Coordinates of C-alpha atoms and ligand atoms in Angstrom, one line a residue:
M495 CA 54.3 247.8 176.4
A496 CA 50.9 249.3 177.0
R497 CA 48.4 246.9 178.6
P498 CA 44.9 246.5 177.2
Q499 CA 42.3 248.8 178.7
H500 CA 39.1 247.2 180.1
A501 CA 35.8 248.5 178.7
G502 CA 32.9 248.8 181.2
P503 CA 33.0 248.5 185.0
K504 CA 35.7 246.4 186.6
T505 CA 34.7 243.8 189.2
A506 CA 36.1 244.0 192.7
V507 CA 35.6 241.2 195.3
V508 CA 35.8 242.4 198.9
T509 CA 35.9 239.8 201.7
G510 CA 34.7 240.8 205.2
A511 CA 32.5 243.5 203.6
S512 CA 29.8 243.4 206.3
S513 CA 31.5 245.9 208.7
G514 CA 34.5 248.2 209.3
I515 CA 37.3 248.4 206.7
G516 CA 35.6 246.0 204.2
A517 CA 32.3 247.8 204.3
A518 CA 34.0 251.2 203.7
T519 CA 36.2 249.7 200.9
A520 CA 33.1 248.2 199.2
R521 CA 31.4 251.6 199.4
L522 CA 34.4 253.6 198.1
L523 CA 35.1 251.1 195.3
A524 CA 31.5 251.3 194.2
A525 CA 31.7 255.1 194.2
A526 CA 34.9 254.8 192.1
G527 CA 32.9 252.9 189.5
F528 CA 33.7 249.2 190.3
H529 CA 31.1 246.5 190.3
V530 CA 31.5 245.2 193.8
V531 CA 30.9 241.7 195.1
L532 CA 30.6 241.7 198.9
G533 CA 31.3 238.6 200.9
A534 CA 31.0 237.8 204.6
R535 CA 29.0 235.6 207.0
R536 CA 26.3 238.1 208.0
L537 CA 24.2 238.5 204.9
D538 CA 21.8 241.1 206.5
R539 CA 24.7 243.4 207.2
L540 CA 26.1 242.9 203.7
R541 CA 22.7 243.9 202.2
E542 CA 22.8 247.1 204.2
V543 CA 26.3 247.9 203.0
A544 CA 25.3 247.2 199.4
E545 CA 22.3 249.5 199.7
S546 CA 24.4 252.3 201.1
A547 CA 27.0 251.7 198.4
G548 CA 24.3 252.3 195.8
A549 CA 25.0 255.5 193.8
G550 CA 28.4 255.1 192.1
G551 CA 28.2 251.5 191.0
T552 CA 26.4 248.2 191.4
A553 CA 26.9 245.6 194.2
T554 CA 26.3 241.9 194.6
V555 CA 26.0 240.3 198.0
L556 CA 27.0 236.6 198.6
A557 CA 27.5 234.6 201.7
L558 CA 31.1 233.8 202.4
D559 CA 33.0 232.1 205.2
V560 CA 36.7 232.3 204.3
T561 CA 37.5 229.5 206.9
D562 CA 35.4 227.0 204.9
S563 CA 36.7 225.8 201.6
R564 CA 33.3 224.8 200.3
S565 CA 31.9 228.3 201.1
V566 CA 34.9 229.8 199.3
A567 CA 34.3 227.6 196.2
A568 CA 30.6 228.3 196.1
F569 CA 31.2 232.1 196.5
C570 CA 34.0 232.2 193.8
D571 CA 31.9 230.1 191.4
Q572 CA 29.3 232.9 191.5
V573 CA 31.8 235.6 190.7
G574 CA 32.0 236.4 187.0
E575 CA 35.0 238.4 185.9
C576 CA 37.4 239.6 188.6
H577 CA 39.9 242.4 188.4
L578 CA 40.4 243.2 192.1
L579 CA 40.4 241.0 195.1
V580 CA 40.6 242.7 198.5
N581 CA 41.4 240.1 201.1
N582 CA 40.1 241.9 204.2
A583 CA 38.2 239.3 206.2
G584 CA 39.9 238.5 209.5
G585 CA 40.7 239.9 212.8
A586 CA 41.9 239.0 216.3
L587 CA 40.6 236.9 219.1
G588 CA 41.9 237.5 222.6
L589 CA 44.9 239.2 224.1
A590 CA 46.9 236.8 226.3
P591 CA 50.5 235.8 226.9
V592 CA 51.8 232.8 225.1
A593 CA 51.9 230.9 228.4
E594 CA 48.1 231.3 228.5
A595 CA 47.4 231.0 224.8
D596 CA 43.9 229.8 223.8
E597 CA 44.6 227.3 221.0
E598 CA 41.1 227.8 219.4
H599 CA 41.8 231.5 219.2
W600 CA 45.1 231.0 217.6
R601 CA 43.7 228.4 215.2
W602 CA 40.9 230.8 214.1
M603 CA 43.3 233.8 213.6
Y604 CA 45.5 231.7 211.4
D605 CA 42.6 230.2 209.5
A606 CA 40.7 233.5 208.9
N607 CA 43.7 235.9 208.2
V608 CA 46.1 233.5 206.5
L609 CA 44.4 230.5 205.1
G610 CA 41.3 232.6 204.2
T611 CA 43.5 234.8 202.1
M612 CA 45.2 231.7 200.5
R613 CA 41.8 230.1 199.7
M614 CA 40.3 233.3 198.1
T615 CA 43.5 234.0 196.2
K616 CA 43.9 230.5 194.9
A617 CA 40.2 230.4 193.8
L618 CA 40.2 233.8 192.0
L619 CA 43.7 233.9 190.6
P620 CA 42.6 232.4 187.2
K621 CA 40.0 235.1 186.8
L622 CA 42.4 237.8 188.0
V623 CA 45.0 236.6 185.4
A624 CA 42.3 236.4 182.7
S625 CA 41.3 240.0 183.3
G626 CA 44.6 241.1 181.9
A627 CA 45.1 243.6 184.7
G628 CA 44.3 241.9 188.0
H629 CA 45.1 243.2 191.5
I630 CA 45.2 241.5 194.9
V631 CA 45.1 243.8 197.9
N632 CA 45.7 242.1 201.3
I633 CA 44.7 243.9 204.5
G634 CA 47.6 243.2 206.8
S635 CA 48.4 245.2 210.0
I636 CA 51.1 246.9 211.9
A637 CA 50.8 243.5 213.8
G638 CA 52.5 242.0 210.7
L639 CA 55.5 244.3 211.1
E640 CA 55.9 244.4 214.8
V641 CA 55.1 242.3 217.9
Y642 CA 53.5 243.4 221.1
D643 CA 52.9 241.8 224.6
N644 CA 50.1 239.4 224.7
G645 CA 49.5 239.7 220.9
A646 CA 51.4 236.7 219.6
G647 CA 48.4 234.8 218.2
Y648 CA 47.5 237.8 216.0
T649 CA 51.0 239.1 215.3
A650 CA 52.0 235.6 214.2
A651 CA 49.0 235.4 211.8
K652 CA 49.6 238.9 210.3
H653 CA 53.4 238.2 210.0
A654 CA 52.5 235.1 208.1
L655 CA 50.1 237.1 205.9
R656 CA 53.0 239.5 205.2
A657 CA 55.1 236.5 204.1
V658 CA 52.3 235.3 201.8
T659 CA 51.9 238.8 200.3
Q660 CA 55.6 239.1 199.6
T661 CA 55.7 235.6 198.1
L662 CA 52.8 236.3 195.8
R663 CA 54.5 239.5 194.7
L664 CA 57.4 237.3 193.5
E665 CA 55.2 234.7 192.0
M666 CA 53.1 237.3 190.1
N667 CA 56.2 238.9 188.6
G668 CA 55.7 238.7 184.8
M669 CA 52.0 238.0 185.3
P670 CA 49.3 240.7 184.8
V671 CA 48.5 240.8 188.5
R672 CA 49.5 243.4 191.0
V673 CA 50.0 242.7 194.7
T674 CA 49.6 245.2 197.5
E675 CA 49.5 245.0 201.2
I676 CA 48.0 247.7 203.3
D677 CA 49.1 247.6 207.0
P678 CA 47.0 249.9 209.3
G679 CA 47.5 250.7 212.9
M680 CA 44.5 251.4 215.1
V681 CA 41.3 251.7 213.2
E682 CA 38.0 252.1 215.1
T683 CA 35.8 249.3 213.8
E684 CA 34.2 246.2 215.4
F685 CA 37.7 244.8 215.5
S686 CA 38.2 245.2 219.3
V687 CA 34.7 244.3 220.2
V688 CA 35.2 241.0 218.4
R689 CA 38.7 240.6 219.9
F690 CA 37.3 240.9 223.4
G691 CA 34.3 238.6 222.9
G692 CA 31.7 241.4 222.8
D693 CA 33.0 243.4 225.7
E694 CA 32.3 246.9 224.4
A695 CA 33.7 248.7 227.5
R696 CA 37.1 246.9 227.1
A697 CA 37.0 247.6 223.4
A698 CA 36.4 251.3 224.0
Q699 CA 39.6 251.5 226.2
V700 CA 41.7 250.6 223.1
Y701 CA 40.7 254.0 221.6
R702 CA 40.7 256.0 224.8
G703 CA 42.1 259.5 224.3
V704 CA 43.3 258.7 220.8
T705 CA 42.1 259.8 217.4
P706 CA 42.2 256.4 215.6
L707 CA 42.0 255.9 211.9
T708 CA 38.5 255.4 210.5
A709 CA 37.6 252.6 208.2
N710 CA 37.3 255.2 205.4
D711 CA 40.9 256.2 205.9
V712 CA 42.0 252.7 205.1
A713 CA 39.5 252.3 202.3
D714 CA 40.9 255.4 200.7
A715 CA 44.3 253.8 200.5
V716 CA 42.8 250.7 198.9
V717 CA 41.1 252.7 196.3
W718 CA 44.2 254.8 195.6
A719 CA 46.3 251.7 195.1
A720 CA 43.7 250.1 193.0
T721 CA 43.3 253.1 190.7
R722 CA 47.0 253.6 189.8
P723 CA 47.8 252.7 186.2
A724 CA 48.4 248.9 185.6
H725 CA 52.2 249.4 185.4
V726 CA 52.3 250.9 188.9
N727 CA 52.4 248.3 191.7
V728 CA 51.9 249.9 195.2
D729 CA 53.7 247.2 197.2
Q730 CA 52.9 248.3 200.7
I731 CA 51.2 251.1 202.6
V732 CA 51.7 251.5 206.3
L733 CA 48.9 253.7 207.7
L734 CA 49.0 254.8 211.3
P735 CA 47.0 257.3 213.3
T736 CA 49.1 260.4 214.0
D737 CA 48.7 259.5 217.7
Q738 CA 50.3 256.1 217.1
A739 CA 54.1 255.8 216.4
T740 CA 54.4 252.1 216.8
A741 CA 52.2 249.2 217.8
M742 CA 52.9 250.0 221.5
R743 CA 53.6 253.7 221.5
V744 CA 50.4 255.5 221.6
H745 CA 49.8 259.1 222.7
R746 CA 46.6 259.5 224.6
A747 CA 45.1 262.9 225.5
D748 CA 45.0 261.8 229.2
E749 CA 48.6 260.6 229.5
T750 CA 51.8 260.0 227.6
G751 CA 54.2 257.2 227.0
T752 CA 54.2 253.6 226.1
D753 CA 50.9 251.9 226.1
R754 CA 49.5 248.4 226.2
L755 CA 46.8 247.5 223.6
Ligands
NAP1874 P1 35.6 244.3 211.7 O1 34.7 245.5 211.8 O2 35.4 243.3 212.9 O3 35.4 243.5 210.3 C1 35.8 242.2 210.1 C2 35.2 241.7 208.9 O4 35.7 240.4 208.6 C3 33.7 241.6 209.1 O5 33.0 242.0 207.9 C4 33.4 240.1 209.3 O6 32.2 239.7 208.7 C5 34.6 239.5 208.4 N1 34.9 238.2 208.7 C6 35.4 237.7 209.9 N2 35.5 236.3 209.8 C7 35.1 236.0 208.6 C8 35.0 234.8 207.9 N3 35.3 233.6 208.4 N4 34.6 234.8 206.6 C9 34.2 235.9 206.0 N5 34.3 237.1 206.6 C10 34.7 237.1 207.9 O7 37.1 244.7 211.8 P2 38.0 245.5 210.7 O8 38.9 246.4 211.6 O9 37.2 246.1 209.7 O10 39.0 244.4 210.2 C11 39.2 244.2 208.8 C12 40.6 243.7 208.6 O11 41.5 244.7 209.0 C13 41.0 242.5 209.4 O12 41.8 241.6 208.6 C14 41.8 243.0 210.5 O13 42.8 242.1 211.0 C15 42.5 244.2 209.8 N6 43.0 245.3 210.6 C16 42.2 245.9 211.5 C17 42.8 246.9 212.3 C18 42.0 247.7 213.4 O14 42.5 248.3 214.2 N7 40.7 247.7 213.3 C19 44.1 247.3 212.2 C20 44.9 246.6 211.3 C21 44.3 245.6 210.5 P3 31.2 238.6 209.3 O15 31.3 238.6 210.8 O16 29.8 239.1 208.8 O17 31.6 237.3 208.6

């Protein structure tokens, strides 16, 4: 049966829209005609992204900390209609063996990547359902499909996110809400600078001799999934740089073979 068509611009909420994949996604969704609501902790950066998103659509900027239930509630209260939720906020902290795990790092990674997605999804689900053609896109990672040395805090969180996405897919069956997970490999963003506590030299080593994905490459995949007809659910897109065959196997211009992140 044909689903009702929405008149006027659809609204997309993008979490973590102040940099990297989220910022690029907000820009490309605006260019595709969505009204975009951008959320993150750094409002100044969100405003810059909203201004650069300009031409194609309109943008609203709201403070959001996905690790804080009250912030999520205040943010979601200000969202009117919602057709698309892109759960992108998150990232990694540290790279250490389990034997030396930093409990605070692990707690933050679970909170931001997994609980943040749960909080946003729970809060906006009624609006997504009410839209008649809602869509949730979770930004996972190859770290949700594979493990690698010293990465357990992050791989555990992204594996958990994968479980949440797949569970949601089951729970939304029969409901007018599509569920997609996009799992990128290496993308050059602020991700590694954040992971290594601001150490830019160490972060640069991650991308040494490699042509990584850009934030726009991932944003393109989000927009493609979001703009399929309502009866088409893109379940999962795994998007790796050509130079990266697995989480650990990365071809670098200056060497070959297995690599450590
Ligand atoms: P990024 O440039 O560091 O962006 C992370 C975004 O998340 C920022 O906008 C940040 O904004 C936001 N954020 C972090 N904590 C937040 C919180 N508590 N509440 C709200 N927003 C928060 O890194 P990125 O690569 O674009 O990462 C985006 C997503 O892609 C993450 O989920 C990451 O795990 C995933 N990913 C990245 C890669 C990669 O190689 N880069 C690969 C696979 C998956 P504020 O700091 O302003 O709050």
